Short mmCIF file of C-alpha atoms in Angstrom, two decimals:
data_model
loop_
_atom_site.label_atom_id
_atom_site.label_comp_id
_atom_site.label_asym_id
_atom_site.label_seq_id
_atom_site.Cartn_x
_atom_site.Cartn_y
_atom_site.Cartn_z
CA UNK A 14 -24.01 -6.88 24.34
CA UNK A 15 -20.55 -7.09 22.17
CA UNK A 16 -19.97 -4.67 19.73
CA UNK A 17 -19.83 -7.30 16.45
CA UNK A 18 -16.24 -7.63 15.47
CA UNK A 19 -15.79 -6.56 11.02
CA UNK A 20 -15.93 -9.36 9.41
CA UNK A 21 -12.98 -11.37 7.09
CA UNK A 22 -14.79 -12.77 3.92
CA UNK A 23 -13.48 -16.16 3.83
CA UNK A 24 -12.01 -17.87 0.95
CA UNK A 25 -9.22 -20.64 -0.32
CA UNK A 26 -5.98 -18.75 1.23
CA UNK A 27 -7.53 -17.27 4.51
CA UNK A 28 -10.69 -19.92 5.84
CA UNK A 29 -7.89 -22.26 7.64
CA UNK A 30 -7.07 -19.15 10.24
CA UNK A 31 -10.50 -17.84 10.68
CA UNK A 32 -12.24 -20.75 11.50
CA UNK A 33 -9.60 -22.99 13.19
CA UNK A 34 -10.60 -21.72 16.58
CA UNK A 35 -13.63 -24.28 15.92
CA UNK A 36 -10.60 -27.08 16.88
CA UNK A 37 -9.18 -24.79 19.08
CA UNK A 38 -6.39 -24.48 17.12
CA UNK A 39 -4.73 -21.47 15.72
CA UNK A 40 -3.46 -22.39 11.76
CA UNK A 41 -0.67 -20.66 10.33
CA UNK A 42 0.36 -21.54 6.61
CA UNK A 43 3.31 -24.13 6.47
CA UNK A 44 5.67 -25.37 3.85
CA UNK A 45 5.98 -28.99 3.28
CA UNK A 46 9.47 -29.01 1.48
CA UNK A 47 10.89 -25.69 3.27
CA UNK A 48 9.39 -26.19 6.71
CA UNK A 49 8.75 -22.08 6.76
CA UNK A 50 5.92 -20.10 7.33
CA UNK A 51 3.77 -17.60 5.58
CA UNK A 52 1.04 -15.30 7.02
CA UNK A 53 -0.39 -13.73 6.03
CA UNK A 54 -1.70 -16.67 4.40
CA UNK A 55 -0.81 -17.50 0.96
CA UNK A 56 -1.13 -20.38 -1.75
CA UNK A 57 2.69 -21.16 -1.85
CA UNK A 58 5.18 -20.38 0.32
CA UNK A 59 6.50 -17.17 0.19
CA UNK A 60 10.08 -18.30 0.90
CA UNK A 61 10.58 -21.42 -1.93
CA UNK A 62 7.61 -20.38 -3.96
CA UNK A 63 7.00 -23.65 -3.11
CA UNK A 64 3.09 -24.87 -3.50
CA UNK A 65 3.05 -27.36 -1.35
CA UNK A 66 2.00 -25.61 1.72
CA UNK A 67 -0.89 -26.29 4.54
CA UNK A 68 -2.55 -24.28 7.73
CA UNK A 69 -0.71 -26.21 10.26
CA UNK A 70 -1.52 -25.85 13.99
CA UNK A 71 1.07 -23.72 16.10
CA UNK A 72 1.29 -23.44 19.50
CA UNK A 73 -0.83 -20.71 19.59
CA UNK A 74 1.63 -18.86 22.54
CA UNK A 75 3.67 -16.13 22.00
CA UNK A 76 5.16 -12.74 23.33
CA UNK A 77 3.84 -9.56 23.08
CA UNK A 78 6.48 -7.53 20.52
CA UNK A 79 4.69 -4.18 21.33
CA UNK A 80 1.31 -2.70 21.47
CA UNK A 81 -0.68 -0.07 22.34
CA UNK A 82 -3.54 1.01 24.32
CA UNK A 83 -5.97 2.40 21.63
CA UNK A 84 -8.80 5.33 23.21
CA UNK A 85 -10.38 6.39 19.97
CA UNK A 86 -14.10 4.84 19.59
CA UNK A 87 -13.36 3.83 16.05
CA UNK A 88 -16.92 2.94 15.42
CA UNK A 89 -20.04 3.78 17.37
CA UNK A 90 -20.88 2.17 20.89
CA UNK A 91 -17.12 1.13 20.65
CA UNK A 92 -15.64 0.43 23.88
CA UNK A 93 -12.31 1.84 24.64
CA UNK A 94 -9.88 1.72 25.81
CA UNK A 95 -8.21 -1.59 24.68
CA UNK A 96 -4.91 -3.00 23.75
CA UNK A 97 -4.10 -3.64 20.50
CA UNK A 98 -1.15 -5.40 20.16
CA UNK A 99 1.22 -7.27 17.45
CA UNK A 100 2.22 -11.11 18.95
CA UNK A 101 5.03 -13.13 17.93
CA UNK A 102 3.59 -16.33 18.03
CA UNK A 103 6.04 -19.25 19.60
CA UNK A 104 7.64 -21.51 17.52
CA UNK A 105 6.65 -19.81 14.25
CA UNK A 106 9.86 -17.63 13.36
CA UNK A 107 8.58 -14.14 11.56
CA UNK A 108 5.13 -14.15 12.03
CA UNK A 109 3.21 -11.36 13.78
CA UNK A 110 -0.49 -11.49 14.46
CA UNK A 111 -2.09 -7.73 15.33
CA UNK A 112 -4.68 -8.96 17.91
CA UNK A 113 -6.34 -7.58 21.25
CA UNK A 114 -5.32 -8.38 24.36
CA UNK A 115 -8.14 -9.96 26.21
CA UNK A 116 -9.28 -10.72 30.41
CA UNK A 117 -6.88 -8.31 31.92
CA UNK A 118 -6.94 -4.45 32.70
CA UNK A 119 -4.61 -2.56 29.93
CA UNK A 120 -2.45 -1.26 32.14
CA UNK A 121 -1.48 -5.11 33.13
CA UNK A 122 -0.19 -5.25 29.74
CA UNK A 123 3.68 -5.09 28.87
CA UNK A 124 6.74 -5.74 26.30
CA UNK A 125 7.49 -9.15 26.25
CA UNK A 126 5.00 -10.48 28.27
CA UNK A 127 4.18 -14.31 27.43
CA UNK A 128 0.61 -14.51 25.93
CA UNK A 129 -1.81 -17.33 25.07
CA UNK A 130 -4.58 -17.22 22.54
CA UNK A 131 -7.98 -17.49 23.19
CA UNK A 132 -10.92 -17.71 20.87
CA UNK A 133 -14.11 -15.01 20.09
CA UNK A 134 -16.49 -16.60 18.26
CA UNK A 135 -19.07 -14.33 15.77
CA UNK A 136 -20.97 -16.51 12.97
CA UNK A 137 -18.04 -19.43 12.51
CA UNK A 138 -15.32 -16.93 12.60
CA UNK A 139 -12.95 -17.68 14.78
CA UNK A 140 -11.09 -14.00 16.01
CA UNK A 141 -7.44 -15.12 17.26
CA UNK A 142 -7.58 -13.05 20.73
CA UNK A 143 -4.40 -13.30 23.53
CA UNK A 144 -4.75 -13.23 27.18
CA UNK A 145 -1.71 -13.33 29.88
CA UNK A 146 -0.34 -17.00 29.96
CA UNK A 147 1.04 -16.28 32.87
CA UNK B 3 21.25 17.18 -18.88
CA UNK B 4 19.06 14.98 -21.35
CA UNK B 5 18.75 12.28 -18.78
CA UNK B 6 17.93 14.41 -15.88
CA UNK B 7 14.55 14.84 -14.86
CA UNK B 8 13.71 18.38 -12.96
CA UNK B 9 11.18 19.54 -10.81
CA UNK B 10 9.65 22.49 -13.09
CA UNK B 11 6.34 23.83 -11.32
CA UNK B 12 4.62 23.59 -8.47
CA UNK B 13 1.65 24.65 -7.52
CA UNK B 14 -1.41 24.10 -4.77
CA UNK B 15 -5.02 25.52 -4.93
CA UNK B 16 -6.52 26.43 -1.56
CA UNK B 17 -6.45 24.32 1.00
CA UNK B 18 -9.65 24.19 3.13
CA UNK B 19 -11.91 21.94 5.55
CA UNK B 20 -14.94 21.24 3.58
CA UNK B 21 -14.35 23.29 0.67
CA UNK B 22 -17.79 24.02 -1.31
CA UNK B 23 -15.70 23.67 -4.99
CA UNK B 24 -15.54 20.78 -6.69
CA UNK B 25 -12.11 18.15 -6.29
CA UNK B 26 -11.65 18.48 -10.29
CA UNK B 27 -11.80 22.30 -9.91
CA UNK B 28 -9.60 22.49 -7.15
CA UNK B 29 -6.62 20.31 -9.12
CA UNK B 30 -7.42 22.70 -12.48
CA UNK B 31 -6.53 25.33 -9.67
CA UNK B 32 -2.96 23.80 -8.69
CA UNK B 33 -2.80 22.56 -12.20
CA UNK B 34 -2.77 26.07 -13.18
CA UNK B 35 -0.17 27.44 -10.52
CA UNK B 36 2.23 24.94 -11.67
CA UNK B 37 2.06 25.46 -15.65
CA UNK B 38 2.36 29.51 -14.87
CA UNK B 39 5.30 28.60 -13.15
CA UNK B 40 6.76 27.16 -14.93
CA UNK B 41 6.56 28.68 -17.94
CA UNK B 42 4.78 26.29 -20.16
CA UNK B 43 0.90 25.75 -21.29
CA UNK B 44 -1.44 22.95 -21.01
CA UNK B 45 -0.65 22.30 -25.09
CA UNK B 46 3.15 21.52 -23.77
CA UNK B 47 2.30 18.61 -21.17
CA UNK B 48 2.44 15.22 -22.29
CA UNK B 49 1.42 13.32 -19.31
CA UNK B 50 0.10 12.85 -16.08
CA UNK B 51 0.75 10.86 -13.39
CA UNK B 52 -0.74 10.53 -10.33
CA UNK B 53 -0.86 9.00 -6.80
CA UNK B 54 -2.87 6.49 -6.48
CA UNK B 55 -5.36 7.83 -9.12
CA UNK B 56 -9.23 7.94 -8.93
CA UNK B 57 -10.55 5.34 -6.06
CA UNK B 58 -14.10 4.62 -6.71
CA UNK B 59 -14.52 2.59 -2.99
CA UNK B 60 -12.74 6.11 -1.44
CA UNK B 61 -13.98 9.22 -3.43
CA UNK B 62 -12.33 11.74 -0.91
CA UNK B 63 -9.14 10.28 -0.33
CA UNK B 64 -8.93 10.35 -4.17
CA UNK B 65 -11.24 11.82 -6.18
CA UNK B 66 -10.09 13.06 -9.41
CA UNK B 67 -8.84 10.37 -11.72
CA UNK B 68 -6.15 10.88 -14.42
CA UNK B 69 -8.52 10.65 -17.35
CA UNK B 70 -10.40 12.85 -16.06
CA UNK B 71 -7.45 15.67 -15.53
CA UNK B 72 -6.44 14.91 -19.29
CA UNK B 73 -9.97 15.22 -20.69
CA UNK B 74 -11.14 17.97 -18.62
CA UNK B 75 -7.78 20.30 -18.97
CA UNK B 76 -7.13 19.76 -22.93
CA UNK B 77 -3.60 17.55 -22.07
CA UNK B 78 -2.77 15.61 -24.93
CA UNK B 79 -1.00 12.78 -22.74
CA UNK B 80 1.67 10.39 -24.37
CA UNK B 81 1.74 7.96 -20.48
CA UNK B 82 -0.43 8.65 -17.83
CA UNK B 83 -0.17 6.52 -14.41
CA UNK B 84 -2.41 6.51 -11.29
CA UNK B 85 -2.46 3.55 -8.91
CA UNK B 86 -1.95 2.33 -5.26
CA UNK B 87 0.54 0.13 -5.85
CA UNK B 88 3.66 2.36 -5.56
CA UNK B 89 6.16 2.49 -3.35
CA UNK B 90 4.55 5.37 -1.66
CA UNK B 91 2.82 9.17 -2.42
CA UNK B 92 5.95 10.58 -3.49
CA UNK B 93 6.66 7.82 -6.27
CA UNK B 94 4.13 9.35 -8.80
CA UNK B 95 6.40 12.08 -8.85
CA UNK B 96 9.81 9.05 -9.23
CA UNK B 97 8.00 7.48 -12.07
CA UNK B 98 7.13 10.38 -13.78
CA UNK B 99 10.98 11.13 -13.17
CA UNK B 100 11.70 8.02 -15.02
CA UNK B 101 9.27 9.43 -18.20
CA UNK B 102 10.66 11.91 -18.92
CA UNK B 103 14.80 10.49 -18.56
CA UNK B 104 13.49 7.35 -20.82
CA UNK B 105 12.62 10.65 -23.33
CA UNK B 106 8.87 9.05 -23.73
CA UNK B 107 7.44 12.51 -21.80
CA UNK B 108 8.75 16.31 -21.78
CA UNK B 109 6.63 17.45 -19.27
CA UNK B 110 4.63 15.69 -16.75
CA UNK B 111 2.14 16.77 -14.96
CA UNK B 112 1.73 15.32 -11.30
CA UNK B 113 -1.25 15.75 -8.70
CA UNK B 114 -2.41 14.56 -5.27
CA UNK B 115 -5.67 15.51 -4.88
CA UNK B 116 -7.46 15.22 -1.34
CA UNK B 117 -11.43 15.55 -0.38
CA UNK B 118 -11.69 14.15 2.71
CA UNK B 119 -12.77 16.91 5.47
CA UNK B 120 -15.50 17.22 3.02
CA UNK B 121 -16.07 13.33 2.19
CA UNK B 122 -16.14 12.76 6.06
CA UNK B 123 -19.14 15.21 6.26
CA UNK B 124 -20.75 13.14 3.61
CA UNK B 125 -20.39 9.61 4.51
CA UNK B 126 -21.75 8.34 1.62
CA UNK B 127 -18.42 9.36 -0.12
CA UNK B 128 -16.02 7.97 2.40
CA UNK B 129 -15.13 4.90 3.37
CA UNK B 130 -17.04 3.91 6.34
CA UNK B 131 -15.18 3.95 10.10
CA UNK B 132 -16.82 0.24 10.56
CA UNK B 133 -17.08 -1.76 7.23
CA UNK B 134 -19.11 -5.00 8.71
CA UNK B 135 -16.93 -7.05 5.57
CA UNK B 136 -13.72 -6.75 5.06
CA UNK B 137 -10.56 -8.06 2.71
CA UNK B 138 -7.10 -8.02 1.47
CA UNK B 139 -4.68 -6.18 3.98
CA UNK B 140 -7.81 -5.10 6.31
CA UNK B 141 -8.65 -8.56 7.43
CA UNK B 142 -5.47 -8.46 9.61
CA UNK B 143 -6.18 -5.71 11.62
CA UNK B 144 -9.93 -3.97 11.49
CA UNK B 145 -11.27 -7.29 13.35
CA UNK B 146 -9.33 -6.36 15.81
CA UNK B 147 -10.40 -2.85 16.02
CA UNK B 148 -6.53 -1.61 14.98
CA UNK B 149 -9.15 0.71 12.25
CA UNK B 150 -6.89 3.47 11.60
CA UNK B 151 -3.15 3.77 10.63
CA UNK B 152 -2.69 5.01 13.67
CA UNK B 153 -3.50 2.37 15.95
CA UNK B 154 -0.36 0.48 13.93
CA UNK B 155 1.62 3.37 13.46
CA UNK B 156 1.24 3.81 17.32
CA UNK B 157 3.03 0.05 17.49
CA UNK B 158 6.29 1.17 16.46
CA UNK B 159 5.84 4.69 17.98
CA UNK B 160 5.43 2.25 21.07
CA UNK B 161 8.30 0.28 20.78
CA UNK B 162 10.79 3.51 20.62
CA UNK B 163 9.58 4.23 23.57
CA UNK B 164 9.85 1.31 25.20
CA UNK B 165 13.55 0.76 23.57
CA UNK B 166 14.93 3.88 22.78
CA UNK B 167 13.29 6.02 25.61
CA UNK B 168 11.03 8.58 23.06
CA UNK B 169 8.98 10.86 25.27
CA UNK B 170 5.89 12.68 24.46
CA UNK B 171 7.95 16.15 25.18
CA UNK B 172 10.02 15.01 22.18
CA UNK B 173 7.79 13.68 19.89
CA UNK B 174 5.64 16.82 20.82
CA UNK B 175 8.22 18.77 18.88
CA UNK B 176 7.15 17.62 16.13
CA UNK B 177 3.83 18.80 16.45
CA UNK B 178 4.96 22.29 17.73
CA UNK B 179 7.28 23.03 14.98
CA UNK B 180 4.38 21.85 12.35
CA UNK B 181 2.26 24.38 14.27
CA UNK B 182 4.93 27.23 14.19
CA UNK B 183 5.76 26.85 10.42
CA UNK B 184 2.46 27.02 9.71
CA UNK B 185 1.52 30.15 10.89
CA UNK B 186 3.59 31.30 8.56
CA UNK B 187 1.76 29.93 5.41
CA UNK B 188 -1.10 31.17 3.83
CA UNK B 189 -1.68 27.88 2.52
CA UNK B 190 -2.06 26.36 5.83
CA UNK B 191 -5.07 29.68 7.19
CA UNK B 192 -8.08 26.74 7.57
CA UNK B 193 -5.84 24.12 9.18
CA UNK B 194 -3.57 26.00 11.68
CA UNK B 195 -4.99 29.05 13.55
CA UNK B 196 -2.85 29.61 16.67
CA UNK B 197 0.92 27.95 17.89
CA UNK B 198 0.75 24.77 19.89
CA UNK B 199 1.77 24.82 23.02
CA UNK B 200 3.59 22.06 24.66
CA UNK B 201 1.60 22.10 27.71
CA UNK B 202 -1.87 22.26 24.84
CA UNK B 203 -0.33 19.29 23.42
CA UNK B 204 0.53 16.96 26.82
CA UNK B 205 -2.99 18.14 27.88
CA UNK B 206 -4.53 16.36 24.66
CA UNK B 207 -6.49 13.38 24.85
CA UNK B 208 -5.38 10.04 23.92
CA UNK B 209 -5.84 8.40 20.22
CA UNK B 210 -3.75 5.84 20.05
CA UNK B 211 -0.82 4.87 23.32
CA UNK B 212 1.78 7.63 22.38
CA UNK B 213 -0.16 9.04 19.91
CA UNK B 214 -2.40 11.91 20.82
CA UNK B 215 -4.70 14.16 18.72
CA UNK B 216 -2.08 16.27 17.67
CA UNK B 217 0.14 14.25 16.68
CA UNK B 218 -2.57 12.64 13.64
CA UNK B 219 -2.52 15.00 10.81
CA UNK B 220 -5.67 17.17 10.11
CA UNK B 221 -7.76 16.07 7.11
CA UNK B 222 -8.43 18.52 4.38
CA UNK B 223 -9.49 19.54 0.86
CA UNK B 224 -7.08 20.72 -1.81
CA UNK B 225 -5.17 19.56 -4.64
CA UNK B 226 -1.39 20.06 -5.59
CA UNK B 227 0.53 19.55 -8.11
CA UNK B 228 4.68 18.96 -9.13
CA UNK B 229 5.15 19.35 -13.21
CA UNK B 230 8.34 17.44 -14.05
CA UNK B 231 10.54 18.30 -16.90
CA UNK B 232 12.54 16.46 -19.20
CA UNK B 233 16.65 18.02 -18.73
CA UNK B 234 16.51 18.12 -22.25
CA UNK B 235 13.31 20.59 -22.67
CA UNK B 236 14.04 22.94 -20.09
CA UNK B 237 14.18 25.30 -22.90
CA UNK B 238 10.96 25.34 -22.68
CA UNK B 239 10.80 26.84 -19.44
CA UNK B 240 11.10 29.69 -17.75
CA UNK B 241 11.54 29.57 -14.03
CA UNK B 242 14.41 28.21 -11.70
CA UNK B 243 14.51 23.95 -12.14
CA UNK B 244 14.77 22.07 -9.43
CA UNK B 245 16.67 18.81 -10.79
CA UNK B 246 15.62 15.23 -9.23
CA UNK B 247 19.00 14.31 -7.55
CA UNK B 248 17.95 10.87 -6.47
CA UNK B 249 14.81 8.84 -5.91
CA UNK B 250 14.37 5.64 -3.54
CA UNK B 251 11.57 3.64 -2.39
CA UNK B 252 10.99 0.49 -0.70
CA UNK B 253 8.28 -2.01 -0.65
CA UNK B 254 9.22 -5.63 0.79
CA UNK B 255 5.91 -6.76 2.51
CA UNK B 256 3.06 -4.68 2.41
CA UNK B 257 1.83 -6.46 5.71
CA UNK B 258 2.02 -3.67 7.85
CA UNK B 259 2.49 -5.83 11.03
CA UNK B 260 5.00 -7.99 9.61
CA UNK B 261 7.66 -5.62 8.85
CA UNK B 262 9.95 -5.28 11.75
CA UNK B 263 10.87 -1.78 11.07
CA UNK B 264 9.06 0.65 8.58
CA UNK B 265 10.32 0.64 4.69
CA UNK B 266 11.67 4.37 5.95
CA UNK B 267 14.89 2.31 6.95
CA UNK B 268 15.41 0.45 3.57
CA UNK B 269 14.47 4.40 1.36
CA UNK B 270 16.86 6.09 3.37
CA UNK B 271 20.03 4.35 2.86
CA UNK B 272 19.04 3.66 -0.69
CA UNK B 273 18.95 7.39 -1.08
CA UNK B 274 22.33 7.92 -0.35
CA UNK B 275 23.51 5.50 -2.37
CA UNK B 276 22.19 6.88 -5.30
CA UNK B 277 24.14 10.40 -5.87
CA UNK B 278 27.63 11.99 -4.02
CA UNK B 279 25.30 14.06 -2.03
CA UNK B 280 25.23 12.79 2.02
CA UNK B 281 23.05 14.10 4.82
CA UNK B 282 25.59 16.91 5.86
CA UNK B 283 24.50 18.25 2.46
CA UNK B 284 21.01 18.76 2.80
CA UNK B 285 19.38 22.05 3.58
CA UNK B 286 15.72 21.55 4.60
CA UNK B 287 14.12 17.66 5.21
CA UNK B 288 10.59 17.67 4.56
CA UNK B 289 9.38 14.72 5.61
CA UNK B 290 6.14 12.54 5.79
CA UNK B 291 3.84 13.52 8.75
CA UNK B 292 1.01 11.61 8.81
CA UNK B 293 1.96 10.56 12.07
CA UNK B 294 4.51 12.54 14.27
CA UNK B 295 6.30 9.66 14.74
CA UNK B 296 7.02 9.50 11.27
CA UNK B 297 9.28 12.01 11.02
CA UNK B 298 11.53 10.15 13.62
CA UNK B 299 11.31 7.43 11.39
CA UNK B 300 13.46 9.41 8.34
CA UNK B 301 15.34 11.12 10.56
CA UNK B 302 16.79 7.82 11.36
CA UNK B 303 16.40 6.37 8.23
CA UNK B 304 18.23 8.97 6.29
CA UNK B 305 21.29 9.05 8.94
CA UNK B 306 20.72 12.62 10.32
CA UNK B 307 20.93 10.72 13.70
CA UNK B 308 22.00 6.72 14.82
CA UNK B 309 18.86 4.49 14.82
CA UNK B 310 16.86 5.06 18.09
CA UNK B 311 18.25 8.38 18.74
CA UNK B 312 15.50 10.51 16.53
CA UNK B 313 13.51 11.64 20.04
CA UNK B 314 17.15 12.78 21.46
CA UNK B 315 17.46 14.84 17.42
CA UNK B 316 13.89 16.90 18.22
CA UNK B 317 14.33 17.31 21.45
CA UNK B 318 13.53 21.36 22.39
CA UNK B 319 12.93 21.57 18.86
CA UNK B 320 15.71 23.59 18.18
CA UNK B 321 17.24 21.35 15.83
CA UNK B 322 14.40 21.20 13.91
CA UNK B 323 13.36 24.77 13.98
CA UNK B 324 13.91 27.19 10.70
CA UNK B 325 16.93 28.31 11.75
CA UNK B 326 18.31 25.08 13.12
CA UNK B 327 20.21 22.77 11.68
CA UNK B 328 17.87 21.19 9.96
CA UNK B 329 14.73 23.10 9.15
CA UNK B 330 11.73 20.53 9.13
CA UNK B 331 8.52 20.80 7.38
CA UNK B 332 8.94 24.25 7.78
CA UNK B 333 5.53 24.87 5.87
CA UNK B 334 3.92 23.25 8.75
CA UNK B 335 3.78 19.70 7.33
CA UNK B 336 0.04 18.06 7.37
CA UNK B 337 0.26 18.32 11.28
CA UNK B 338 0.20 21.87 10.66
CA UNK B 339 -0.74 22.61 7.20
CA UNK B 340 -2.99 19.72 5.71
CA UNK B 341 -3.52 16.39 5.11
CA UNK B 342 -2.30 17.11 1.65
CA UNK B 343 -1.10 13.29 1.16
CA UNK B 344 2.76 13.30 0.61
CA UNK B 345 2.90 16.02 -2.15
CA UNK B 346 2.97 19.15 -0.24
CA UNK B 347 6.69 18.20 1.12
CA UNK B 348 7.86 18.06 -2.60
CA UNK B 349 6.06 21.63 -3.42
CA UNK B 350 7.48 22.50 -0.28
CA UNK B 351 11.07 21.50 -0.87
CA UNK B 352 10.99 23.42 -4.65
CA UNK B 353 9.65 26.33 -3.00
CA UNK B 354 12.43 27.10 -0.40
CA UNK B 355 15.19 25.85 -2.47
CA UNK B 356 13.77 28.53 -4.88
CA UNK B 357 13.29 31.37 -2.12
CA UNK B 358 9.92 31.79 -2.32
CA UNK B 359 8.47 30.43 0.79
CA UNK B 360 8.36 34.38 2.14
CA UNK B 361 7.91 34.72 6.21
CA UNK B 362 8.24 31.16 6.51
CA UNK B 363 12.04 31.02 4.02
CA UNK B 364 15.15 29.06 5.83
CA UNK B 365 18.00 31.38 6.19
CA UNK B 366 21.24 31.59 3.61
CA UNK B 367 20.97 29.85 -0.02
CA UNK B 368 19.45 26.51 0.61
CA UNK B 369 20.55 24.06 -2.32
CA UNK B 370 19.80 20.39 -0.77
CA UNK B 371 16.67 19.17 -0.07
CA UNK B 372 15.00 16.21 0.73
CA UNK B 373 11.21 15.05 0.69
CA UNK B 374 9.51 11.46 1.68
CA UNK B 375 6.79 9.79 1.54
CA UNK B 376 5.20 6.79 3.49
CA UNK B 377 5.27 4.88 6.31
CA UNK B 378 5.12 1.75 7.55
CA UNK B 379 5.68 -0.81 5.02
CA UNK B 380 6.44 1.40 2.18
CA UNK B 381 8.11 4.27 1.68
CA UNK B 382 9.31 7.11 -0.91
CA UNK B 383 12.02 9.81 -1.12
CA UNK B 384 13.37 12.25 -2.81
CA UNK B 385 16.45 14.23 -3.59
CA UNK B 386 16.44 17.60 -4.63
CA UNK B 387 18.75 19.87 -5.48
CA UNK B 388 19.70 23.57 -6.98
CA UNK B 389 22.72 23.24 -9.62
#
């Protein structure tokens, strides 16, 4: 059995991000006026302060900007080691996601590796994790 | 003079692990020492500032509020401030400097009291390691088991390893230097019992690569107090005042994973833009080392070496030793002397500038020191000078 992940409290700002996986979509807030992205999600555009924003599907691919192999069990029964990575999303300039790289040994993860999103569902929340794309 | 701010008194309680003494009493101990050193009385204190003030959800992190200090110590305060929403821990001292420069206060008591070692023993007072529901900034990290700032800092450190070739042998010098200095610091006796060797460092268990156990600071119970006084109130004190020659802070985005570089890289140049002093004038540096990588960011950010050259700067540890060109974290830092959460660096900078550091006193006549705090997206720095 997998240890349940800490669950984000869903609200107006973040629901589209945490539930987009139900449709297989990674959704990031985008401005309908200037076209720039805002993450973490907000109810306004952090670039032009427009309120004309909505969470739009993005490609769901990216590259590993940096990562760490975590060995410390921060919770009881948490399996270690695992990879925590910062992924730079393709087509979404300036937006990074902290996530886990899954479905490969920790030794196989490297800087600049192309990755794609896979969702892990837990009680209606879809956690965007990433696996190697090549 | 009237528009200048000075540190006039510093004090520190016993630093321990699971101390039986109540955090408010630890604050009293540190405050008494600082007040006495400045030659003041509690009646002369007219402001109380802290980072972050009382944190009700995380009592061990910050168990004592400014209200409690004002009332318990019999202070008549004109202005008080506590809060997390500041650019890192030392900003409480920076805000006090503003208050005295504005003439609102004459003598401000600034404090940081921590009870994290005690709190860890009593989970009811400490934040749960794995909250079931997360909100705010932690929702972007905790769901991926990036639970600790160790995991967040590790990612910046790993990039330094990848891009600039930082080695574990180099990184280890921060913790080794801290332990050597801590051995000469009476207040660090509960935290460091023996010098850390490179062998021991290299064989330590990993926490989050490249950070091992010794790259993470040590929870402690303690209070540190710094008194900030107005330039036109110096006739009331009986000590050697240390001028706050410049200060800088930086917060761009609060999200740890959305900033390209830690905020130190903005706060560093900004500090020098506010003073005629340069990095070459600094006699000792007290750099926040909640994790061993953070002093490297400050070394580069403040121009002691170029970006990416921090690892080579500390290699072998000679440059940062007490008799080196830039004595670093001479009290042991948080790695060697406990997680005093930022205030220990201002305390030590003042102690060194006054020549009162005892066995760990650096040679010569140090006149300029820099103290910093923060990591990731927030940073604050103070430049202190003996006029």
